[in-house]
Coordinates of C-alpha atoms in Angstrom, one line a residue:
Chain M
M1 CA -9.5 21.1 22.8
D2 CA -7.8 21.6 25.6
I3 CA -7.8 24.2 28.3
R4 CA -4.0 25.1 27.0
R5 CA -4.6 25.2 23.6
L6 CA -7.9 27.4 24.5
I7 CA -5.9 29.8 26.5
I8 CA -3.4 29.9 24.0
Y9 CA -5.7 31.3 21.5
V10 CA -7.3 33.5 23.2
V11 CA -4.3 35.4 24.6
A12 CA -3.4 35.3 20.3
L13 CA -6.7 37.0 20.1
V14 CA -6.2 40.0 22.8
V15 CA -2.8 40.9 21.0
M16 CA -3.5 40.3 17.6
T17 CA -6.3 42.3 18.1
A18 CA -4.6 45.2 19.9
F19 CA -2.2 45.3 17.0
T20 CA -4.6 45.5 14.0
S21 CA -6.1 48.4 16.5
G22 CA -3.3 50.5 15.5
C23 CA -1.7 51.4 18.8
A24 CA 2.2 52.0 18.8
R25 CA 4.8 50.0 17.1
K26 CA 7.1 50.6 19.8
I27 CA 9.5 48.0 20.0
V28 CA 12.1 47.8 22.2
K29 CA 16.3 47.7 21.4
Q30 CA 17.3 44.1 22.8
N31 CA 19.5 44.8 26.0
E32 CA 22.8 45.5 24.8
G33 CA 24.5 45.4 28.2
P34 CA 27.9 43.6 28.9
V35 CA 25.9 40.0 29.5
P36 CA 25.2 38.5 26.7
G37 CA 21.4 37.8 26.2
F38 CA 21.1 33.6 26.3
G39 CA 18.2 32.1 25.3
L40 CA 17.7 31.5 28.7
A41 CA 18.0 35.9 29.3
G42 CA 14.0 35.1 29.0
P43 CA 11.0 37.8 28.5
G44 CA 13.1 40.3 29.9
A45 CA 15.3 40.8 27.7
I46 CA 12.4 41.4 24.8
A47 CA 10.7 44.9 25.3
E48 CA 6.7 45.3 25.9
G49 CA 4.2 45.8 23.1
E50 CA 3.7 43.7 20.1
L51 CA 7.0 42.2 20.4
Q52 CA 6.8 40.7 22.9
G53 CA 3.2 39.9 22.6
V54 CA 4.2 37.6 19.5
Q55 CA 6.9 35.6 21.6
T56 CA 4.3 34.6 24.1
T57 CA 2.1 33.1 21.2
L58 CA 4.7 31.4 19.4
R59 CA 5.1 27.6 20.2
T60 CA 8.0 25.8 21.8
V61 CA 8.7 22.7 19.1
Y62 CA 9.8 19.5 21.2
F63 CA 11.7 16.5 20.2
D64 CA 12.2 12.9 20.9
F65 CA 15.7 11.7 23.2
D66 CA 18.6 12.1 20.4
N67 CA 16.0 13.1 17.4
Y68 CA 15.6 15.7 15.1
T69 CA 12.8 14.5 13.3
L70 CA 9.5 16.5 13.6
S71 CA 6.9 14.9 15.3
P72 CA 3.0 15.3 13.9
E73 CA 2.7 17.2 17.3
A74 CA 6.4 19.3 16.4
Q75 CA 4.7 20.0 13.2
A76 CA 1.1 21.4 13.8
A77 CA 3.4 23.8 16.5
I78 CA 5.8 25.1 13.4
D79 CA 2.9 25.3 11.4
Y80 CA 0.8 27.2 13.9
D81 CA 3.7 29.4 14.8
A82 CA 4.2 30.1 10.8
E83 CA 0.5 31.5 10.5
I84 CA 1.3 33.9 12.9
L85 CA 5.0 35.2 11.2
K86 CA 3.0 36.3 8.2
R87 CA 1.5 38.5 10.4
Y88 CA 4.2 40.1 11.4
P89 CA 6.4 40.1 7.9
N90 CA 8.5 42.5 9.6
L91 CA 10.0 40.4 12.5
N92 CA 13.1 38.5 11.8
V93 CA 13.0 35.0 14.3
V94 CA 16.3 33.2 15.4
A95 CA 15.4 29.6 15.7
E96 CA 17.5 28.3 19.6
G97 CA 18.1 24.5 19.6
N98 CA 18.2 22.9 23.0
C99 CA 18.9 19.4 24.1
D100 CA 18.1 17.6 27.1
E101 CA 21.6 17.1 29.6
R102 CA 21.4 13.0 28.6
G103 CA 24.1 13.4 26.0
T104 CA 28.3 14.8 25.8
A105 CA 28.4 18.5 25.2
E106 CA 29.7 18.8 21.3
Y107 CA 27.3 15.8 19.9
N108 CA 24.3 17.4 21.4
L109 CA 25.8 21.7 20.0
A110 CA 25.3 19.2 16.2
L111 CA 21.8 17.7 17.7
G112 CA 20.5 21.4 18.8
E113 CA 21.8 23.1 15.4
R114 CA 20.4 20.1 13.4
R115 CA 17.1 21.1 15.6
A116 CA 16.9 24.4 14.9
G117 CA 17.3 23.5 11.0
S118 CA 14.5 20.7 10.5
V119 CA 12.1 24.3 12.1
V120 CA 13.7 26.6 9.9
A121 CA 13.0 24.3 7.3
R122 CA 9.8 23.9 7.8
L123 CA 9.2 27.2 8.1
T124 CA 10.7 28.4 5.3
A125 CA 8.6 25.4 3.0
L126 CA 5.3 27.2 5.1
G127 CA 5.9 30.3 3.2
I128 CA 8.3 32.3 5.7
P129 CA 11.6 33.8 3.7
S130 CA 14.9 32.1 4.6
N131 CA 15.9 35.9 5.0
R132 CA 13.8 35.9 8.1
L133 CA 15.3 33.2 9.9
S134 CA 18.5 32.1 11.8
T135 CA 19.5 29.0 14.0
V136 CA 21.8 29.1 17.3
S137 CA 22.5 25.9 18.8
F138 CA 22.8 25.7 22.8
G139 CA 23.2 22.5 22.9
S140 CA 22.4 20.8 26.8
E141 CA 23.6 24.6 28.4
L142 CA 20.5 26.0 28.6
P143 CA 17.9 23.6 30.1
V144 CA 14.8 25.4 31.2
D145 CA 14.3 22.7 33.7
P146 CA 17.3 21.8 35.9
N147 CA 16.0 18.3 36.7
H148 CA 17.7 15.1 36.3
N149 CA 14.0 13.1 35.2
E150 CA 12.2 12.5 31.9
E151 CA 9.5 15.5 32.6
A152 CA 12.6 17.7 32.5
W153 CA 14.6 16.0 29.7
A154 CA 11.0 16.3 27.8
K155 CA 11.1 20.4 28.5
N156 CA 14.8 20.6 27.5
R157 CA 14.5 18.6 24.1
R158 CA 13.5 22.0 22.3
V159 CA 13.3 24.7 19.5
Y160 CA 12.5 28.1 21.0
L161 CA 11.8 30.6 18.6
R162 CA 12.7 33.8 19.7
V163 CA 11.8 36.8 17.9
A164 CA 13.0 40.3 17.2
K165 CA 12.6 43.3 15.3
Chain N
M1 CA 61.4 -9.6 36.2
I2 CA 60.5 -5.4 35.4
F3 CA 63.2 -4.7 37.3
E4 CA 65.5 -7.1 36.1
K5 CA 65.2 -4.9 32.4
I6 CA 65.7 -2.0 34.6
N7 CA 68.6 -2.9 35.9
R8 CA 69.8 -3.5 32.7
I9 CA 69.0 0.3 32.0
L10 CA 70.4 1.3 35.2
N11 CA 73.9 -0.6 34.3
N12 CA 74.2 0.8 30.8
S13 CA 73.7 4.7 31.5
A14 CA 76.6 6.2 33.4
A15 CA 75.9 5.6 36.5
N16 CA 76.3 8.4 39.7
C17 CA 75.8 11.5 37.6
F18 CA 74.9 14.5 39.0
A19 CA 72.8 17.3 37.2
T20 CA 72.1 20.8 38.0
I21 CA 69.3 22.8 37.4
I22 CA 68.8 26.2 37.8
L23 CA 64.9 27.6 38.2
L24 CA 64.7 31.5 37.8
G25 CA 61.1 32.0 38.1
V26 CA 59.4 29.5 35.9
S27 CA 61.5 29.8 33.5
V28 CA 64.2 27.1 33.2
L29 CA 67.7 28.3 31.8
S30 CA 69.1 25.6 31.1
C31 CA 68.8 21.6 31.5
L32 CA 72.2 19.9 31.8
F33 CA 71.5 15.7 31.1
C34 CA 73.4 13.2 32.8
S35 CA 74.6 10.9 29.9
P36 CA 71.2 9.7 27.8
A37 CA 70.3 5.7 28.6
T38 CA 71.9 3.6 26.1
A39 CA 69.4 0.6 26.4
K40 CA 65.8 1.4 25.0
L41 CA 62.8 0.4 27.9
L42 CA 60.1 1.1 26.9
L43 CA 57.0 0.1 29.5
D44 CA 54.7 -1.0 27.4
L45 CA 50.9 -0.2 28.2
D46 CA 49.8 -2.5 26.5
N47 CA 51.5 -5.0 28.0
P48 CA 48.6 -7.2 30.2
N49 CA 51.7 -8.8 32.6
L50 CA 53.4 -5.4 33.4
G51 CA 52.9 -5.2 37.6
K52 CA 53.3 -1.6 39.8
M53 CA 57.4 -1.0 40.9
P54 CA 57.5 -1.2 43.8
I55 CA 58.5 2.5 45.0
M56 CA 59.6 4.2 48.7
V57 CA 59.3 8.3 49.0
A58 CA 61.1 9.4 52.0
D59 CA 59.5 12.8 53.2
F60 CA 62.3 15.3 51.8
H61 CA 64.9 16.8 54.6
S62 CA 65.5 20.1 55.7
S63 CA 67.3 21.5 58.6
Q64 CA 65.9 24.4 58.7
P65 CA 61.1 23.7 59.6
G66 CA 58.8 25.7 58.1
S67 CA 56.9 26.0 54.8
P68 CA 56.8 24.5 52.2
N69 CA 57.4 21.5 54.4
G70 CA 59.4 18.2 53.2
A71 CA 56.3 16.7 53.7
D72 CA 54.4 18.6 51.3
M73 CA 57.4 17.5 49.1
A74 CA 57.1 13.8 49.5
S75 CA 53.5 13.8 48.5
I76 CA 53.9 15.4 45.5
V77 CA 56.1 12.8 44.5
R78 CA 54.3 10.1 45.9
N79 CA 51.0 11.6 43.9
D80 CA 52.8 12.0 40.4
L81 CA 54.2 8.6 40.5
A82 CA 51.3 6.8 42.0
L83 CA 48.1 8.9 39.0
S84 CA 51.2 7.5 36.5
G85 CA 49.9 4.1 37.7
L86 CA 53.4 2.9 37.1
F87 CA 54.9 2.5 40.8
E88 CA 52.6 1.6 44.0
I89 CA 54.0 3.9 46.7
I90 CA 55.7 1.5 49.7
P91 CA 55.4 3.5 53.2
A92 CA 58.8 4.9 54.3
P93 CA 59.8 4.3 57.7
Q94 CA 60.2 7.8 59.7
P95 CA 62.8 8.3 60.7
L96 CA 64.3 6.4 57.3
P97 CA 67.6 4.0 58.2
M98 CA 70.8 5.8 57.5
S99 CA 74.3 3.8 56.9
Q100 CA 77.0 5.2 58.5
N101 CA 78.8 7.6 55.8
G102 CA 75.2 9.5 55.4
D103 CA 73.2 7.3 52.2
P104 CA 70.2 5.6 52.8
D105 CA 70.6 2.3 54.9
I106 CA 69.8 0.4 51.0
N107 CA 69.6 -3.3 52.8
A108 CA 66.9 -2.2 55.3
I109 CA 65.2 -0.6 53.0
S110 CA 65.5 -3.8 50.2
R111 CA 63.4 -5.9 53.4
T112 CA 60.5 -3.5 52.6
G113 CA 60.0 -5.0 49.2
A114 CA 61.4 -1.0 47.7
Q115 CA 62.7 -1.5 44.8
A116 CA 63.4 2.4 43.9
L117 CA 63.4 5.1 46.5
I118 CA 63.3 8.8 46.1
M119 CA 64.4 11.0 48.8
G120 CA 65.6 14.7 48.9
S121 CA 67.3 17.7 50.8
F122 CA 65.9 21.4 50.5
E123 CA 66.9 24.5 51.7
V124 CA 65.9 27.9 52.2
N125 CA 67.5 31.6 51.2
G126 CA 65.1 34.8 51.2
N127 CA 63.0 34.0 48.8
Q128 CA 64.9 31.7 46.6
L129 CA 64.6 27.8 47.3
T130 CA 66.9 25.0 46.4
I131 CA 65.8 21.3 46.4
E132 CA 68.0 18.3 45.9
A133 CA 66.6 15.3 45.2
K134 CA 68.0 11.1 44.1
L135 CA 66.5 8.4 42.8
Y136 CA 67.9 5.3 44.2
D137 CA 68.6 1.9 42.4
I138 CA 67.9 -0.5 45.2
A139 CA 69.1 -4.0 43.5
L140 CA 72.4 -1.9 42.5
Q141 CA 72.9 0.0 45.2
K142 CA 73.4 2.8 43.8
L143 CA 72.5 6.8 43.1
D144 CA 70.9 6.6 39.9
L145 CA 69.2 10.3 39.3
G146 CA 70.2 13.2 40.8
K147 CA 69.1 16.6 41.1
R148 CA 69.4 20.6 41.7
Y149 CA 66.7 22.6 41.6
T150 CA 66.7 26.6 42.4
G151 CA 64.0 28.9 42.0
A152 CA 61.1 31.1 44.0
I153 CA 59.9 29.8 46.9
T154 CA 56.6 29.3 45.0
D155 CA 57.5 27.0 42.1
Y156 CA 58.4 24.7 44.7
R157 CA 56.1 22.3 43.8
Y158 CA 57.3 23.2 39.9
M159 CA 60.4 21.8 41.2
I160 CA 59.6 19.2 42.3
H161 CA 57.0 17.6 38.8
M162 CA 60.9 18.7 37.3
F163 CA 62.5 15.9 39.1
D164 CA 59.0 13.7 38.6
D165 CA 59.1 13.7 34.9
R166 CA 62.6 12.9 34.9
V167 CA 62.4 10.1 37.2
M168 CA 59.6 8.5 35.2
E169 CA 62.8 9.7 32.0
K170 CA 65.4 7.7 33.8
I171 CA 62.9 4.4 34.5
T172 CA 61.2 4.2 31.3
N173 CA 62.5 6.0 28.8
I174 CA 59.6 8.7 28.2
A175 CA 60.0 11.9 30.3
G176 CA 57.4 12.0 32.7
C177 CA 54.6 15.7 32.1
F178 CA 53.8 16.6 35.9
T179 CA 54.9 19.7 34.7
T180 CA 51.5 20.1 32.3
K181 CA 48.2 21.7 32.9
I182 CA 44.5 21.1 32.5
A183 CA 42.4 23.2 30.8
F184 CA 38.4 23.1 31.6
I185 CA 35.2 25.2 32.6
D186 CA 33.6 25.7 35.5
D187 CA 29.7 25.6 35.9
S188 CA 28.8 28.6 36.7
R189 CA 26.1 30.5 34.7
T190 CA 28.7 32.0 32.2
R191 CA 31.7 29.2 32.2
E192 CA 34.9 30.1 31.9
I193 CA 38.2 28.6 31.2
Y194 CA 40.5 27.9 33.6
T195 CA 43.6 26.1 34.0
M196 CA 45.6 24.1 37.0
D197 CA 48.1 22.0 37.2
Y198 CA 47.7 18.6 36.0
D199 CA 47.1 17.4 40.1
G200 CA 44.4 20.4 40.5
A201 CA 47.2 23.3 42.0
N202 CA 47.5 26.5 41.1
L203 CA 44.0 27.2 39.4
R204 CA 43.6 30.6 37.9
Q205 CA 41.0 31.1 36.0
L206 CA 42.0 32.1 32.1
T207 CA 38.6 34.5 31.0
N208 CA 36.1 36.8 31.8
T209 CA 34.2 37.2 28.9
R210 CA 30.8 36.6 30.8
T211 CA 29.2 34.7 28.2
I212 CA 29.3 30.4 27.0
N213 CA 32.3 29.4 26.7
L214 CA 32.7 25.5 25.3
F215 CA 35.5 23.1 24.0
P216 CA 38.4 24.6 25.0
S217 CA 41.4 23.0 23.0
W218 CA 45.5 23.7 23.1
V219 CA 47.2 25.3 20.3
P220 CA 50.0 22.5 20.4
D221 CA 53.0 25.3 21.6
G222 CA 50.5 26.2 24.6
N223 CA 50.9 29.0 24.3
G224 CA 47.4 30.1 24.1
L225 CA 44.0 27.9 23.6
I226 CA 40.8 28.4 20.7
F227 CA 37.3 27.3 22.4
T228 CA 34.0 27.7 21.6
S229 CA 32.1 31.3 22.5
Y230 CA 29.0 32.5 23.0
I231 CA 30.5 36.6 23.0
N232 CA 28.5 37.4 19.7
R233 CA 25.3 35.2 20.7
N234 CA 26.4 32.8 18.7
P235 CA 29.0 29.9 18.8
D236 CA 32.0 30.6 17.1
L237 CA 35.9 29.9 17.3
W238 CA 37.5 32.1 19.5
Y239 CA 41.3 31.7 21.0
V240 CA 43.0 33.2 24.3
T241 CA 46.3 33.6 24.4
S242 CA 47.6 31.4 27.6
D243 CA 48.1 34.7 29.9
G244 CA 44.3 35.5 29.1
Q245 CA 45.5 39.2 28.2
R246 CA 44.1 38.2 24.7
V247 CA 40.9 37.2 22.8
V248 CA 40.1 37.3 19.4
P249 CA 37.4 35.6 17.3
V250 CA 38.9 32.8 15.3
S251 CA 36.1 31.6 13.1
Q252 CA 32.3 33.6 12.7
R253 CA 30.1 31.7 10.9
K254 CA 26.5 31.8 10.6
G255 CA 25.7 27.8 12.7
L256 CA 27.8 26.3 14.3
N257 CA 31.6 27.2 14.5
A258 CA 32.4 24.2 17.2
S259 CA 35.0 21.8 18.4
G260 CA 38.4 23.6 17.0
R261 CA 41.0 21.5 17.2
F262 CA 44.2 22.3 15.7
S263 CA 46.7 20.6 13.9
P264 CA 50.1 19.0 14.9
D265 CA 51.8 20.9 13.6
G266 CA 49.9 24.0 14.7
S267 CA 48.9 25.5 11.0
M268 CA 45.7 24.4 10.8
I269 CA 42.4 23.6 12.8
A270 CA 39.5 21.1 12.0
I271 CA 36.1 22.0 13.5
S272 CA 32.5 21.8 12.9
L273 CA 30.5 24.4 10.4
S274 CA 27.5 24.4 9.2
V275 CA 27.4 27.0 7.4
K276 CA 26.4 24.5 4.4
S277 CA 23.3 23.8 7.4
I278 CA 24.1 20.4 9.0
P279 CA 28.0 20.1 11.0
K280 CA 30.6 18.9 9.0
I281 CA 34.2 18.8 9.4
F282 CA 36.4 21.2 7.5
I283 CA 39.7 22.6 7.9
I284 CA 40.6 25.7 8.6
N285 CA 43.6 27.7 8.4
T286 CA 44.8 29.8 11.4
Q287 CA 43.1 32.4 10.0
G288 CA 39.3 31.4 9.7
N289 CA 39.9 30.5 6.6
I290 CA 38.3 27.5 5.0
I291 CA 41.3 25.1 3.5
K292 CA 38.7 22.2 2.8
Q293 CA 35.4 19.9 4.1
L294 CA 36.4 17.5 4.8
T295 CA 33.3 14.8 5.4
N296 CA 30.1 15.2 3.5
G297 CA 26.7 13.1 4.2
L298 CA 23.2 13.5 6.3
G299 CA 24.7 13.1 10.0
N300 CA 25.9 15.3 11.7
D301 CA 29.8 15.8 12.2
I302 CA 31.7 17.1 14.5
S303 CA 34.0 16.7 18.2
P304 CA 37.4 16.0 15.2
T305 CA 41.2 14.8 16.7
W306 CA 44.0 14.7 14.5
S307 CA 46.6 11.7 14.1
P308 CA 50.0 12.3 15.7
D309 CA 51.0 12.6 12.3
G310 CA 48.9 14.8 11.3
A311 CA 47.3 12.4 8.5
N312 CA 43.9 11.9 9.8
I313 CA 41.5 13.4 11.8
A314 CA 38.9 11.0 14.0
Y315 CA 35.5 12.5 14.8
V316 CA 31.6 11.7 15.2
S317 CA 28.6 11.2 12.5
D318 CA 25.3 9.8 13.6
Q319 CA 25.3 9.6 9.7
A320 CA 24.4 5.5 10.6
G321 CA 21.5 6.5 13.2
T322 CA 23.2 6.5 16.1
P323 CA 26.4 8.8 17.0
Q324 CA 29.4 6.3 16.2
I325 CA 33.1 7.1 15.5
Y326 CA 35.1 7.3 12.3
T327 CA 38.0 8.2 10.5
V328 CA 38.9 10.5 7.4
P329 CA 42.7 10.1 5.6
V330 CA 42.4 14.3 5.7
N331 CA 44.2 14.3 2.1
G332 CA 41.3 12.5 0.9
G333 CA 39.8 8.9 1.3
E334 CA 36.6 7.9 2.1
P335 CA 35.6 8.0 6.1
K336 CA 36.3 4.1 8.1
R337 CA 33.7 3.8 11.2
V338 CA 35.6 2.3 14.5
T339 CA 33.3 2.6 17.3
L340 CA 30.5 -1.0 16.4
S341 CA 30.1 -2.2 20.2
T342 CA 27.7 0.0 21.2
S343 CA 25.3 2.4 20.6
Y344 CA 26.3 5.9 21.7
N345 CA 29.9 6.9 21.3
T346 CA 31.6 10.5 21.3
D347 CA 34.4 12.9 22.3
P348 CA 37.2 11.0 20.5
D349 CA 40.5 12.0 21.4
W350 CA 43.8 10.6 19.3
S351 CA 47.0 8.6 21.6
P352 CA 49.8 10.6 21.0
R353 CA 51.0 7.6 20.3
G354 CA 48.7 7.3 17.4
D355 CA 47.7 4.0 18.2
Q356 CA 44.3 4.5 19.7
L357 CA 41.5 6.5 20.6
A358 CA 39.9 7.5 23.6
F359 CA 36.7 8.3 23.6
T360 CA 33.0 9.2 25.6
A361 CA 30.4 5.7 25.3
K362 CA 27.3 4.8 26.6
V363 CA 27.6 1.2 28.9
D364 CA 24.7 0.2 30.9
G365 CA 23.0 3.8 30.6
R366 CA 25.6 5.6 31.8
F367 CA 28.7 7.3 29.8
Q368 CA 32.1 6.0 31.3
I369 CA 35.2 6.3 29.9
C370 CA 36.7 3.5 26.9
V371 CA 39.8 3.5 24.3
I372 CA 40.2 1.3 21.2
K373 CA 42.9 0.5 18.9
R374 CA 42.4 2.9 15.3
D375 CA 41.4 0.0 13.5
G376 CA 38.2 -0.6 15.7
S377 CA 39.7 -3.1 17.4
D378 CA 40.3 -3.7 21.5
F379 CA 37.4 -2.3 22.7
R380 CA 38.2 -1.4 27.1
V381 CA 36.1 0.0 29.4
L382 CA 38.5 2.3 31.5
T383 CA 36.1 3.0 33.7
N384 CA 33.0 2.2 35.6
K385 CA 31.4 4.3 38.0
G386 CA 29.7 7.6 38.5
S387 CA 29.2 8.4 34.8
N388 CA 32.5 9.9 33.1
E389 CA 33.5 11.8 29.8
D390 CA 35.2 13.9 28.1
P391 CA 38.9 12.0 27.5
S392 CA 42.1 13.5 27.1
W393 CA 44.9 12.6 26.5
S394 CA 48.3 13.8 28.5
P395 CA 51.1 14.6 26.0
D396 CA 53.1 11.4 26.9
G397 CA 50.3 8.7 26.6
R398 CA 50.0 7.7 29.8
M399 CA 47.7 9.7 31.3
I400 CA 44.0 10.5 30.2
A401 CA 42.4 13.7 31.9
Y402 CA 38.2 13.8 32.6
T403 CA 35.2 14.2 33.8
S404 CA 33.7 12.7 36.7
N405 CA 30.2 12.5 39.0
L406 CA 31.5 10.4 41.1
D407 CA 30.8 12.5 44.3
G408 CA 27.6 14.0 42.7
T409 CA 29.3 17.1 41.2
K410 CA 31.3 17.4 38.1
R411 CA 34.5 17.5 38.2
I412 CA 37.6 16.7 36.6
S413 CA 39.4 13.6 37.2
V414 CA 42.9 11.9 36.1
M415 CA 44.0 8.4 35.1
D416 CA 45.9 6.8 34.6
A417 CA 45.6 4.9 30.8
K418 CA 45.1 1.4 31.8
G419 CA 42.3 3.0 34.2
T420 CA 44.1 1.4 37.8
V421 CA 43.7 4.9 39.4
Q422 CA 41.7 7.7 39.0
A423 CA 41.1 10.6 41.1
K424 CA 39.8 13.5 41.4
V425 CA 41.3 16.3 40.9
S426 CA 39.7 19.8 40.5
G427 CA 38.6 21.3 43.2
I428 CA 36.0 23.6 41.7
P429 CA 33.5 21.5 39.7
G430 CA 33.8 21.4 35.8
R431 CA 33.8 19.4 33.2
S432 CA 35.4 19.8 29.3
P433 CA 39.1 19.0 30.0
A434 CA 42.4 19.5 27.9
W435 CA 45.6 18.5 28.7
S436 CA 48.2 20.5 27.8
P437 CA 51.4 19.8 25.2
R438 CA 54.5 20.3 27.5
L439 CA 55.1 23.7 28.3
K440 CA 58.9 25.4 27.6

């Protein structure tokens, strides 16, 4: 077990303990201001407390170039996420599909949709009700890393699971 | 040899006619043509032996110095003609040699190699401008086209472009489209839609949605654009009027509502929808109701483009493992794969003449603008510097707008259909150009 995974487990444990101990389940509505939130509107759009806690715990799913099939690592991440989502049956999830910059914008929008669809399909197969799940593709419009190298591209080919009430 | 052919037309057409076009504001009230050309000569863009016609454009003359200035007007003409890819601009001597009767000294000019001459004059009266412009056939030693335009001083570029449209019509039998516009998205975080003249002038921000807007595409009458926008946090299809005043949703289904393109008759929209999970090409009406699903199978299908007769649609599918371009009849039939030679082919745009598709292909690791005949033959790479994508044909089929990162930033460029002349036109960074139809 690498150190990163250990940290994630610890954080998850802390978060879950906090919630199961019966603290206030106050969930602040997402910011509905004049600027609609995008994927990268980031943690600010998610309120404190439970939602925030679950959000930081969920693992992002990564993909190979021009590919929407799930690698063993991607499958493991989704399996982990499914277990967390099962503990919070009131939370819905938007799977946000993203691509790296090396592609044309329209094709990448379709590819991002397909990636999000792959993640949702596995979550459904793992028992998450489909009415809790939706997809949105941002294509290559919202890179988390704006650099133009392999490291950045690998980070940007992702499906981010955004939780909402 | 080429000019001999051109001469034949000029002989056949009524010479020395002079039409007046009155321009009030930006609307053309009347357009009186000279007699139509009686012989047909279409400069064949596919003819590899077609040379460029040497043409001289003298600075426009006025007895009133000031703004606008005649050198600027002439440079607009030179730019239009050069970007068409059909002309070689011959430098004009200063001053232009004139004969005693006040006409240009044709003999002196012919010694420069110029086969045609454009010259003009203008007058300012209050805030009104009158431009008189002439096209001379040097070999035949005659005036071939004369036009007079009157309008607001601020519309001087438009008036010059109108004259250049007529010059193209005179010499090639197909009017130019220098009076058209290009829409595109900027590179801000909230990608707004802008329009500009085809040559980059008169930049104007059309949307202010402050959310991501993508893939603008013109309505065939030029009165608006459809585009994909995240206004409601999902990639939906929206419509915006060309004055930017009204923005309304067209298709807001779950998942993708992407890359909408109007049919040539304006009655239908081809679009990629993922309402049934995988992005597929659908036909919807202008109210957004589904008329039919056009493609099936396991591939991501995106980027539809209509043939000019409205009978076929070309689109991108990765059903064979990599994105490739296919065509499919609108009224039913099997898709046919068009691109075979490279592994990544996207963004098709069907040429206005119907014979070929422009598209983006990955060539040696970078994206380049390419053309191919609709049957998959005659694949040609038009760009080779930097990375280039998003081709969009001009309505006369002579030019292509595209996104180029040649100077390190993505900007809109235009080139002639053979790629011989390539020029950056957008002052601001941007991408996803959509060339307008001819505008009224």
